[in-house]
Amino acid sequence: MYTTQELAELADFYKNQLLNDTVPFWFPRSFDEEFGGYLLMRDADGSLIDTDKAVWIQGRACWLLATLYNTVEQKEEWLKGAQLGYAFLKEKCFNAEGKMYFHVDRAGNPIRMRRYFFSETFAVIAFAAYAKASGDEEAAELARKIFGTCMQYADGSLKMDPKFEDTRPSKGIGIPMIMINTAQQLRESIGDPRCDVAIANWIKEIESNFVKDDIRCVMEQVAPDGSIIDHIDGRTLNPGHAIEGAWFILHEARYRNNDPAMIDLGCRMLDYMWERGWDKEHGGILYYRDVYDKPVQEYWQDMKFWWPQNEAIIACLLAFLMTNEKKYAEMHKQIHDYAYAYFHDKENGEWFGYLHRDGRIAQTAKGNLFKGPFHLPRQEWYCSQIIQQFLADKSINS
Amino acid sequence: MYTTQELAELADFYKNQLLNDTVPFWFPRSFDEEFGGYLLMRDADGSLIDTDKAVWIQGRACWLLATLYNTVEQKEEWLKGAQLGYAFLKEKCFNAEGKMYFHVDRAGNPIRMRRYFFSETFAVIAFAAYAKASGDEEAAELARKIFGTCMQYADGSLKMDPKFEDTRPSKGIGIPMIMINTAQQLRESIGDPRCDVAIANWIKEIESNFVKDDIRCVMEQVAPDGSIIDHIDGRTLNPGHAIEGAWFILHEARYRNNDPAMIDLGCRMLDYMWERGWDKEHGGILYYRDVYDKPVQEYWQDMKFWWPQNEAIIACLLAFLMTNEKKYAEMHKQIHDYAYAYFHDKENGEWFGYLHRDGRIAQTAKGNLFKGPFHLPRQEWYCSQIIQQFLADKSINS
């Protein structure tokens, strides 16, 4: 169990890491005053390894800066930084048909389009947070418009290019999960009347189709009827991803006056995937597992990535705060201690992204096409904020 | 240096491994008498982990069986096995437009089409070898026809769906490399008048555009004019792949009466990429390196895969046989000893596919979407054959 004093210290720890270790690694040096957006592909010491821009990460960085401005301190540097990302995303990252690229060069010339709409979901949260920070009405309208497009992709009325033929249809947990969080961010920054109902439906979709109580598991993909597809891809689990989904649902439970069914669902998802993902030998959350313990296609399945640890830190903390169950405080302490011992770069700040199973560093980049200022600062920001809110509620109620 | 006696022992070792360890792991149990083709996705002990069929591997397995029949022994089992693969590939693995799938289910229903034409190149070598084994004229015609299609993809007159936008054009070494080997196999099984000129041109393309003598490196991709693209993808080297290219070129040099310029080119490529790929700490060929030693996007870049070791075993042996240079015998012994110590599964036969850098097994599958009966049996077959040929030539000349 964490005492009130210990929780207050944890909140201070996360806030201090966020503001004095993580954010200063990235900003202001990553602001691209010349071309707009951010230069985020950096080695351990902060040196630039590539000037290209990953559109997911441009959106996430813009969201972070605007969110810090909205919720931590109205620093001019953060607002101006958010403006750089907003303008770059809006002006450079859409093709003629309005679909967003995945990867552009420093000046915003397109390098790669992918079929997915995750660039769009990160633009929604970035534009919404920036609209709140700046009062820019166009940004708010664009956030709502792109969210509408995402909803159409999510319900299938807008089609993505298919990756697979029709022989064995499947659906992933990724789309309802990302949509829950996108809608939550949109709702909590600038508000949108579509969000409450849509979130409830996506949570129902996850509970009905992906959560398997009989085998204590959250599937990463299933057949359209929710059944398990007993082939390599269909059997592959992503525990960190499911645990991220668990805290999105716990967050929603809190928004809905601590809805007990949602708390129960979020905690079940966390329990199941902690059982499958926690590495009892070396600590940390493993990347992939097979639902029946067969070999996973991805040969690097036993590596430790930074972001599953971030998601598990949030999920365990939130589960503890909402249930007061001792086991979640213990799990939180385990993952927190592991992650800050192995991932945190005490010399240069921020975290390494990629460790071998035993904790040795596999690759030193702090930023690349997939890693940037997002999961770690989001975790530190969210955890410090949520503890402060719980402590404030407690002092009002006591 | 290897003595004649030692070389004869090595040839025996490879032949014995091939016929008494590697091939029996796969066959006859993988023959799918019910649906045709092969059931190749197997765990370490041979148990089936998936009934799906990877089209690359179906073609490669068919090539192996036909080649064993053509060059080692006219075993009825191998011919019948090759026939199973040939019929499955021909009847089930092409779409209505004649493009081959990447992944089908057990019955041959399509799961995934990819933009590349590697399914086609493996079909060419399979059909050509099967045509030689069976005398089937239709198989020979199909091999030549599909080779023509591959040549059109390779020269750009047939377009693949682009993966990237036009901002930063690039070309990979993979296409000239695979075409050299495809043409060599076609020529040496059933003959084709197009091959000699085409092979010379692809070798020239590799030498002019991908081999960088000034920095002792073989690039994996370059700009259309052969310059290095100084971004993460453009800097990524694949030493095992370049070493595979080296032995294709040494093989061609031998075919061309030991063409000294080609021997020199193949040996330079091997030297450069051995320097960059050999792991001085743990042994074996590393997967990816950055040309300027920056972090590679692929976080698993320091793993040891089975196939780069197979390619390096062939390349070092062939370089030694063709130059009689002591260093190549030493390199061959190093990689041979390392690979058979760490990859070979002494309990169940065949090799593991995926080791961590330090040699621990990362993933136990012997067969999956990318691994099957190809690189290892090809290495054991090629090495035993080439030594026998050199020893035969030597006894004639002495």
XYZ file of N, CA, C and O in Angstrom, chain A residues 24-188:
660
model
N 13.290 18.528 -21.053
C 14.491 19.266 -21.499
C 15.388 18.478 -22.450
O 16.216 19.074 -23.143
N 15.253 17.136 -22.461
C 16.012 16.382 -23.468
C 15.580 16.807 -24.870
O 16.397 16.896 -25.786
N 14.272 17.049 -25.029
C 13.696 17.308 -26.359
C 13.639 18.792 -26.722
O 13.871 19.157 -27.885
N 13.232 19.595 -25.761
C 12.911 20.986 -26.084
C 13.703 21.937 -25.206
O 13.911 21.647 -24.030
N 14.101 23.102 -25.747
C 13.724 23.659 -27.059
C 14.576 23.184 -28.239
O 14.280 23.541 -29.373
N 15.607 22.364 -28.025
C 16.539 22.142 -29.140
C 15.891 21.474 -30.364
O 16.452 21.563 -31.460
N 14.762 20.781 -30.182
C 14.155 20.092 -31.328
C 13.231 20.970 -32.158
O 12.739 20.516 -33.205
N 12.942 22.186 -31.709
C 12.088 23.068 -32.515
C 12.778 23.374 -33.841
O 13.929 23.826 -33.854
N 12.107 23.125 -34.935
C 12.683 23.432 -36.245
C 12.154 24.793 -36.697
O 11.115 24.882 -37.357
N 12.894 25.832 -36.332
C 12.438 27.203 -36.632
C 12.469 27.462 -38.131
O 11.749 28.317 -38.637
N 13.286 26.685 -38.838
C 13.429 26.941 -40.272
C 12.281 26.346 -41.098
O 11.712 27.010 -41.952
N 11.955 25.071 -40.817
C 10.942 24.391 -41.637
C 9.647 24.109 -40.874
O 8.708 23.563 -41.431
N 9.609 24.435 -39.590
C 8.438 24.084 -38.787
C 8.541 22.665 -38.269
O 9.396 21.876 -38.687
N 7.664 22.324 -37.327
C 7.698 20.975 -36.753
C 8.923 20.769 -35.880
O 9.542 21.740 -35.396
N 9.297 19.521 -35.708
C 10.340 19.175 -34.727
C 11.376 18.230 -35.341
O 11.042 17.361 -36.130
N 12.612 18.378 -34.881
C 13.704 17.472 -35.271
C 13.922 16.507 -34.120
O 14.619 16.816 -33.150
N 13.340 15.319 -34.220
C 13.201 14.440 -33.052
C 14.011 13.151 -33.137
O 14.009 12.373 -32.185
N 14.661 12.900 -34.266
C 15.386 11.630 -34.376
C 16.776 11.816 -33.803
O 17.685 12.316 -34.473
N 16.940 11.418 -32.550
C 18.152 11.745 -31.809
C 18.758 10.522 -31.128
O 18.066 9.633 -30.678
N 20.062 10.547 -31.063
C 20.801 9.485 -30.378
C 20.748 9.737 -28.855
O 20.180 10.719 -28.387
N 21.375 8.853 -28.088
C 21.310 8.925 -26.620
C 21.737 10.284 -26.083
O 21.137 10.817 -25.150
N 22.760 10.874 -26.684
C 23.278 12.152 -26.175
C 22.555 13.348 -26.775
O 22.945 14.487 -26.532
N 21.545 13.104 -27.557
C 20.771 14.186 -28.142
C 21.222 14.577 -29.538
O 20.551 15.373 -30.201
N 22.331 14.036 -30.013
C 22.791 14.400 -31.361
C 21.793 13.868 -32.399
O 21.190 12.815 -32.228
N 21.640 14.640 -33.455
C 20.627 14.329 -34.464
C 21.111 13.182 -35.348
O 22.216 13.237 -35.889
N 20.285 12.148 -35.526
C 20.678 11.060 -36.420
C 19.933 11.125 -37.743
O 20.299 10.447 -38.699
N 18.890 11.915 -37.834
C 18.146 12.051 -39.083
C 17.292 13.309 -38.980
O 16.743 13.589 -37.912
N 17.172 14.041 -40.095
C 16.333 15.255 -40.102
C 14.898 14.955 -40.539
O 14.061 15.847 -40.533
N 14.629 13.703 -40.928
C 13.270 13.358 -41.349
C 12.284 13.503 -40.199
O 12.668 13.546 -39.024
N 11.011 13.535 -40.551
C 9.965 13.723 -39.554
C 8.913 12.627 -39.679
O 8.331 12.427 -40.750
N 8.688 11.924 -38.576
C 7.660 10.896 -38.509
C 6.364 11.592 -38.096
O 6.315 12.237 -37.051
N 5.342 11.453 -38.903
C 4.127 12.251 -38.693
C 3.431 11.889 -37.379
O 2.952 12.774 -36.673
N 3.406 10.587 -37.020
C 2.869 10.205 -35.704
C 3.517 11.040 -34.597
O 2.856 11.532 -33.695
N 4.862 11.117 -34.681
C 5.605 11.706 -33.563
C 5.494 13.217 -33.573
O 5.514 13.861 -32.525
N 5.368 13.808 -34.781
C 5.126 15.253 -34.835
C 3.826 15.582 -34.105
O 3.756 16.517 -33.313
N 2.779 14.787 -34.352
C 1.494 15.018 -33.691
C 1.576 14.810 -32.188
O 1.057 15.594 -31.393
N 2.259 13.751 -31.794
C 2.370 13.448 -30.358
C 3.145 14.538 -29.619
O 2.817 14.893 -28.488
N 4.205 15.058 -30.264
C 5.017 16.097 -29.620
C 4.209 17.378 -29.491
O 4.276 18.071 -28.464
N 3.442 17.701 -30.510
C 2.589 18.891 -30.475
C 1.552 18.745 -29.348
O 1.315 19.682 -28.581
N 0.954 17.540 -29.237
C -0.007 17.265 -28.153
C 0.654 17.483 -26.790
O 0.069 18.116 -25.899
N 1.874 16.982 -26.651
C 2.554 17.087 -25.356
C 2.768 18.550 -24.979
O 2.460 18.963 -23.847
N 3.311 19.326 -25.907
C 3.617 20.723 -25.606
C 2.345 21.497 -25.249
O 2.313 22.251 -24.265
N 1.283 21.299 -26.026
C 0.030 22.005 -25.752
C -0.572 21.542 -24.426
O -1.115 22.344 -23.653
N -0.439 20.248 -24.130
C -1.006 19.706 -22.893
C -0.240 20.218 -21.677
O -0.840 20.518 -20.634
N 1.074 20.315 -21.794
C 1.848 20.911 -20.694
C 1.390 22.350 -20.453
O 1.206 22.780 -19.319
N 1.186 23.071 -21.543
C 0.736 24.463 -21.435
C -0.650 24.528 -20.775
O -0.908 25.362 -19.906
N -1.511 23.594 -21.173
C -2.887 23.609 -20.650
C -2.988 23.171 -19.196
O -3.893 23.605 -18.482
N -2.093 22.299 -18.764
C -2.342 21.647 -17.470
C -1.217 21.834 -16.451
O -1.445 21.589 -15.267
N -0.028 22.226 -16.905
C 1.090 22.321 -15.950
C 1.482 23.774 -15.705
O 1.517 24.225 -14.560
N 1.757 24.500 -16.783
C 2.169 25.899 -16.626
C 2.042 26.589 -17.980
O 2.376 25.999 -19.007
N 1.586 27.830 -17.981
C 1.407 28.523 -19.260
C 2.725 29.136 -19.716
O 2.872 30.361 -19.808
N 3.660 28.234 -20.059
C 4.966 28.697 -20.531
C 4.876 29.078 -22.001
O 4.442 28.266 -22.834
N 5.338 30.248 -22.311
C 5.301 30.738 -23.691
C 6.047 29.781 -24.636
O 5.612 29.520 -25.762
N 7.168 29.235 -24.157
C 7.959 28.319 -24.989
C 7.120 27.121 -25.446
O 7.250 26.650 -26.578
N 6.297 26.599 -24.559
C 5.483 25.432 -24.911
C 4.396 25.794 -25.911
O 4.110 25.036 -26.837
N 3.789 26.939 -25.741
C 2.738 27.343 -26.684
C 3.339 27.595 -28.067
O 2.803 27.131 -29.080
N 4.446 28.296 -28.098
C 5.107 28.544 -29.393
C 5.566 27.241 -30.028
O 5.498 27.073 -31.247
N 6.041 26.334 -29.196
C 6.447 25.014 -29.705
C 5.264 24.259 -30.291
O 5.362 23.662 -31.366
N 4.142 24.274 -29.593
C 2.943 23.596 -30.093
C 2.508 24.195 -31.426
O 2.111 23.472 -32.354
N 2.613 25.506 -31.542
C 2.247 26.205 -32.787
C 3.102 25.723 -33.963
O 2.614 25.510 -35.063
N 4.402 25.494 -33.708
C 5.307 24.984 -34.761
C 4.828 23.643 -35.303
O 4.870 23.390 -36.509
N 4.420 22.754 -34.398
C 3.951 21.430 -34.815
C 2.612 21.504 -35.502
O 2.383 20.851 -36.535
N 1.715 22.301 -34.947
C 0.381 22.446 -35.538
C 0.489 22.914 -36.986
O -0.116 22.325 -37.900
N 1.268 23.953 -37.208
C 1.368 24.512 -38.567
C 2.007 23.501 -39.523
O 1.558 23.328 -40.662
N 3.041 22.804 -39.048
C 3.715 21.826 -39.922
C 2.767 20.684 -40.284
O 2.689 20.255 -41.442
N 2.053 20.180 -39.287
C 1.114 19.081 -39.538
C 0.034 19.525 -40.526
O -0.286 18.805 -41.481
N -0.521 20.689 -40.283
C -1.643 21.182 -41.095
C -1.193 21.448 -42.530
O -1.882 21.098 -43.483
N -0.007 22.015 -42.691
C 0.404 22.468 -44.022
C 1.181 21.430 -44.821
O 1.198 21.487 -46.042
N 1.856 20.505 -44.133
C 2.791 19.631 -44.850
C 2.424 18.156 -44.821
O 3.019 17.381 -45.574
N 1.554 17.743 -43.934
C 1.435 16.296 -43.699
C 0.186 15.645 -44.293
O -0.081 14.471 -44.045
N -0.578 16.389 -45.087
C -1.769 15.823 -45.754
C -1.504 15.727 -47.255
O -0.906 16.634 -47.835
N -1.981 14.653 -47.892
C -1.885 14.602 -49.357
C -3.092 15.327 -49.966
O -3.946 15.871 -49.231
N -3.169 15.328 -51.275
C -4.222 16.106 -51.962
C -5.616 15.601 -51.595
O -6.577 16.378 -51.576
N -5.729 14.324 -51.272
C -7.044 13.768 -50.916
C -7.353 13.940 -49.433
O -8.380 13.437 -48.943
N -6.461 14.563 -48.685
C -6.731 14.795 -47.265
C -6.274 13.675 -46.351
O -6.534 13.704 -45.148
N -5.580 12.669 -46.898
C -5.049 11.598 -46.040
C -3.665 12.007 -45.562
O -2.890 12.625 -46.282
N -3.335 11.646 -44.331
C -2.055 12.077 -43.765
C -0.946 11.076 -44.066
O -1.149 9.866 -44.024
N 0.240 11.632 -44.316
C 1.411 10.789 -44.529
C 1.876 10.161 -43.218
O 1.457 10.568 -42.130
N 2.793 9.185 -43.342
C 3.427 8.541 -42.189
C 4.809 9.141 -41.926
O 5.261 9.234 -40.790
N 5.478 9.583 -42.984
C 6.897 9.948 -42.914
C 7.132 11.019 -43.975
O 6.799 10.822 -45.141
N 7.686 12.163 -43.572
C 8.025 13.230 -44.525
C 9.473 13.656 -44.261
O 10.057 13.311 -43.228
N 10.053 14.413 -45.193
C 11.410 14.885 -44.942
C 11.373 16.195 -44.151
O 10.294 16.675 -43.773
N 12.533 16.759 -43.893
C 12.582 17.937 -43.022
C 11.682 19.063 -43.517
O 10.994 19.723 -42.733
N 11.653 19.262 -44.844
C 10.860 20.358 -45.410
C 9.391 19.980 -45.555
O 8.572 20.806 -45.937
N 9.057 18.719 -45.281
C 7.668 18.290 -45.405
C 7.348 17.613 -46.725
O 6.189 17.330 -47.009
N 8.359 17.313 -47.525
C 8.094 16.535 -48.743
C 7.793 15.095 -48.362
O 8.467 14.523 -47.507
N 6.795 14.477 -49.000
C 6.354 13.154 -48.555
C 7.354 12.047 -48.855
O 7.910 11.979 -49.952
N 7.601 11.195 -47.869
C 8.445 10.010 -48.049
C 7.571 8.756 -48.098
O 7.745 7.913 -48.962
N 6.639 8.626 -47.143
C 5.861 7.388 -47.137
C 4.436 7.616 -46.638
O 4.212 8.251 -45.613
N 3.488 7.076 -47.396
C 2.089 7.003 -46.974
C 1.864 5.575 -46.485
O 2.342 4.633 -47.114
N 1.155 5.405 -45.365
C 0.736 4.051 -44.979
C -0.785 3.996 -44.948
O -1.456 5.014 -44.905
N -1.296 2.773 -44.956
C -2.750 2.614 -45.062
C -3.491 3.032 -43.797
O -4.645 3.409 -43.844
N -2.832 2.980 -42.658
C -3.502 3.207 -41.374
C -3.892 4.665 -41.180
O -3.414 5.534 -41.899
N -4.703 4.947 -40.172
C -5.097 6.342 -39.910
C -4.585 6.821 -38.545
O -5.172 7.695 -37.935
N -3.467 6.275 -38.101
C -2.919 6.697 -36.803
C -2.305 8.105 -36.870
O -2.342 8.838 -35.881
N -1.741 8.492 -38.022
C -1.297 9.891 -38.147
C -2.474 10.816 -37.852
O -2.317 11.850 -37.189
N -3.657 10.445 -38.325
C -4.859 11.263 -38.115
C -5.251 11.298 -36.639
O -5.596 12.360 -36.114
N -5.206 10.139 -35.965
C -5.640 10.168 -34.551
C -4.698 11.049 -33.725
O -5.157 11.750 -32.826
N -3.404 11.040 -34.036
C -2.486 11.877 -33.263
C -2.658 13.359 -33.645
O -2.461 14.241 -32.806
N -3.060 13.618 -34.890
C -3.371 15.004 -35.274
C -4.592 15.501 -34.499
O -4.631 16.660 -34.070
N -5.588 14.640 -34.299
C -6.786 15.053 -33.546
C -6.395 15.522 -32.149
O -6.778 16.619 -31.712
N -5.615 14.710 -31.427
C -5.302 15.098 -30.038
C -4.379 16.315 -30.012
O -4.482 17.160 -29.125
N -3.486 16.415 -31.019
C -2.597 17.582 -31.088
C -3.397 18.851 -31.369
O -3.238 19.865 -30.685
N -4.260 18.800 -32.365
C -5.013 19.994 -32.773
C -5.975 20.419 -31.654
O -6.161 21.616 -31.409
N -6.589 19.438 -30.984
C -7.535 19.767 -29.914
C -6.796 20.429 -28.750
O -7.248 21.442 -28.203
N -5.658 19.860 -28.369
C -4.911 20.449 -27.253
C -4.367 21.822 -27.634
O -4.369 22.756 -26.823
N -3.912 21.944 -28.893
C -3.412 23.241 -29.341
C -4.539 24.273 -29.401
O -4.342 25.444 -29.043
N -5.718 23.854 -29.833
C -6.869 24.777 -29.882
C -7.184 25.296 -28.490
O -7.450 26.482 -28.289
N -7.144 24.396 -27.513
C -7.413 24.834 -26.135
C -6.329 25.824 -25.662
O -6.644 26.849 -25.049
N -5.079 25.503 -25.971
C -3.980 26.351 -25.505
C -4.011 27.732 -26.162
O -3.753 28.744 -25.517
N -4.331 27.745 -27.447
C -4.196 28.985 -28.217
C -5.511 29.733 -28.394
O -5.516 30.906 -28.760
N -6.627 29.013 -28.212
C -7.920 29.601 -28.551
C -8.170 29.649 -30.049
O -9.139 30.254 -30.514
N -7.344 28.973 -30.833
C -7.461 28.990 -32.295
C -8.675 28.161 -32.736
O -8.703 26.944 -32.568
N -9.666 28.829 -33.301
C -10.918 28.145 -33.670
C -10.736 27.182 -34.832
O -11.368 26.132 -34.903
N -9.837 27.566 -35.771
C -9.606 26.678 -36.917
C -9.028 25.348 -36.449
O -9.399 24.275 -36.958
N -8.133 25.408 -35.488
C -7.539 24.167 -34.965
C -8.627 23.287 -34.343
O -8.630 22.056 -34.524
N -9.550 23.890 -33.627
C -10.633 23.119 -33.004
C -11.524 22.475 -34.066
O -11.879 21.291 -33.986
N -11.846 23.255 -35.085
C -12.687 22.710 -36.163
C -11.996 21.555 -36.871
O -12.609 20.546 -37.183
N -10.688 21.749 -37.131
C -9.933 20.685 -37.804
C -9.873 19.429 -36.939
O -10.014 18.310 -37.441
N -9.665 19.595 -35.638
C -9.624 18.433 -34.741
C -10.933 17.653 -34.833
O -10.939 16.427 -34.963
N -12.048 18.368 -34.792
C -13.358 17.696 -34.840
C -13.606 17.048 -36.204
O -14.151 15.963 -36.295
N -13.155 17.737 -37.253
C -13.358 17.193 -38.601
C -12.539 15.908 -38.805
O -13.044 14.899 -39.306
N -11.277 15.962 -38.380
C -10.423 14.767 -38.572
C -10.913 13.629 -37.673
O -10.865 12.459 -38.047
N -11.416 13.976 -36.488
C -11.994 12.941 -35.628
C -13.167 12.250 -36.345
O -13.305 11.020 -36.292
N -13.960 13.032 -37.053
C -15.070 12.449 -37.828
C -14.553 11.475 -38.878
O -15.106 10.386 -39.068
N -13.460 11.860 -39.546
C -12.844 10.959 -40.532
C -12.372 9.672 -39.856
O -12.581 8.568 -40.373
N -11.734 9.815 -38.698
C -11.263 8.629 -37.973
C -12.443 7.722 -37.603
O -12.339 6.487 -37.696
N -13.549 8.319 -37.173
C -14.719 7.511 -36.829
C -15.216 6.727 -38.041
O -15.645 5.590 -37.925
N -15.110 7.360 -39.214
C -15.534 6.645 -40.430
C -14.589 5.496 -40.775
O -15.024 4.430 -41.201
N -13.280 5.729 -40.583
C -12.346 4.599 -40.765
C -12.654 3.502 -39.747
O -12.647 2.313 -40.066
N -12.917 3.902 -38.519
C -13.111 2.915 -37.454
C -14.367 2.081 -37.676
O -14.382 0.883 -37.372
N -15.450 2.698 -38.184
C -16.684 1.912 -38.376
C -16.750 1.280 -39.756
O -17.712 0.586 -40.082
N -15.733 1.525 -40.584
C -15.660 0.852 -41.879
C -16.355 1.605 -43.003
O -16.317 1.173 -44.151
N -16.998 2.739 -42.709
C -17.664 3.465 -43.801
C -16.632 4.147 -44.700
O -16.896 4.399 -45.869
N -15.439 4.447 -44.160
C -14.289 4.793 -45.019
C -13.362 3.580 -45.014
O -13.020 3.062 -43.954
N -12.955 3.144 -46.174
C -12.147 1.920 -46.266
C -10.660 2.244 -46.307
O -10.238 3.125 -47.046
N -9.874 1.500 -45.517
C -8.423 1.507 -45.684
C -8.071 0.497 -46.772
O -8.775 -0.497 -46.943
N -6.949 0.734 -47.491
C -6.468 -0.313 -48.402
C -6.255 -1.586 -47.594
O -5.601 -1.552 -46.550
N -6.777 -2.711 -48.058
C -6.615 -3.931 -47.253
C -5.188 -4.460 -47.300
O -4.518 -4.386 -48.331
N -4.703 -4.964 -46.170
C -3.386 -5.596 -46.119
C -3.514 -7.078 -46.497
O -2.592 -7.669 -47.035
N -4.648 -7.670 -46.167
C -4.849 -9.106 -46.382
C -6.004 -9.344 -47.344
O -6.856 -8.479 -47.536
N -6.007 -10.514 -47.955
C -7.119 -10.938 -48.802
C -8.323 -11.276 -47.919
O -8.244 -11.218 -46.696
N -9.430 -11.676 -48.542
C -10.676 -11.871 -47.784
C -10.806 -13.243 -47.129
O -11.804 -13.524 -46.464
N -9.833 -14.106 -47.326
C -9.980 -15.494 -46.878
C -10.230 -15.617 -45.382
O -11.029 -16.443 -44.950
N -9.533 -14.823 -44.593
C -9.584 -15.029 -43.148
C -9.735 -13.669 -42.464
O -8.754 -13.109 -41.960
N -10.937 -13.112 -42.475
C -11.105 -11.758 -41.924
C -10.760 -11.688 -40.447
O -10.953 -12.649 -39.702
N -10.214 -10.539 -40.035
C -9.840 -10.354 -38.639
C -10.013 -8.892 -38.277
O -10.156 -8.039 -39.155
N -10.027 -8.608 -36.998
C -10.046 -7.218 -36.536
C -9.126 -7.103 -35.338
O -8.944 -8.058 -34.583
N -8.534 -5.923 -35.168
C -7.554 -5.716 -34.102
C -8.126 -4.880 -32.973
O -9.063 -4.109 -33.164
N -7.524 -5.022 -31.799
C -7.921 -4.209 -30.645
C -7.408 -2.776 -30.805
O -7.902 -1.851 -30.142
N -6.431 -2.580 -31.685
C -5.793 -1.273 -31.832
C -6.762 -0.158 -32.176
O -6.657 0.953 -31.650
N -7.710 -0.431 -33.058
C -8.615 0.642 -33.501
C -9.559 1.081 -32.379
O -9.591 2.267 -32.048
N -10.325 0.164 -31.733
C -11.137 0.680 -30.617
C -10.293 1.334 -29.523
O -10.702 2.343 -28.952
N -9.107 0.808 -29.249
C -8.269 1.416 -28.203
C -7.857 2.842 -28.531
O -8.008 3.755 -27.726
N -7.306 3.020 -29.740
C -6.813 4.358 -30.089
C -7.982 5.336 -30.164
O -7.852 6.515 -29.818
N -9.140 4.831 -30.581
C -10.301 5.723 -30.683
C -10.803 6.135 -29.295
O -11.242 7.275 -29.111
N -10.747 5.224 -28.331
C -11.134 5.604 -26.966
C -10.262 6.762 -26.489
O -10.750 7.788 -26.012
N -8.950 6.605 -26.638
C -8.061 7.632 -26.116
C -8.172 8.940 -26.904
O -8.122 10.035 -26.333
N -8.338 8.824 -28.224
C -8.496 10.030 -29.046
C -9.745 10.799 -28.615
O -9.714 12.022 -28.425
N -10.834 10.074 -28.441
C -12.088 10.720 -28.026
C -11.960 11.310 -26.624
O -12.472 12.399 -26.341
N -11.277 10.610 -25.732
C -11.085 11.141 -24.370
C -10.317 12.461 -24.398
O -10.683 13.423 -23.726
N -9.252 12.494 -25.188
C -8.439 13.705 -25.269
C -9.227 14.859 -25.885
O -9.151 15.997 -25.422
N -9.962 14.534 -26.945
C -10.775 15.555 -27.621
C -11.809 16.126 -26.642
O -11.963 17.343 -26.498
N -12.506 15.226 -25.965
C -13.545 15.628 -25.005
C -12.969 16.489 -23.888
O -13.542 17.503 -23.503
N -11.790 16.073 -23.384
C -11.268 16.744 -22.203
C -10.495 18.022 -22.537
O -10.184 18.798 -21.635
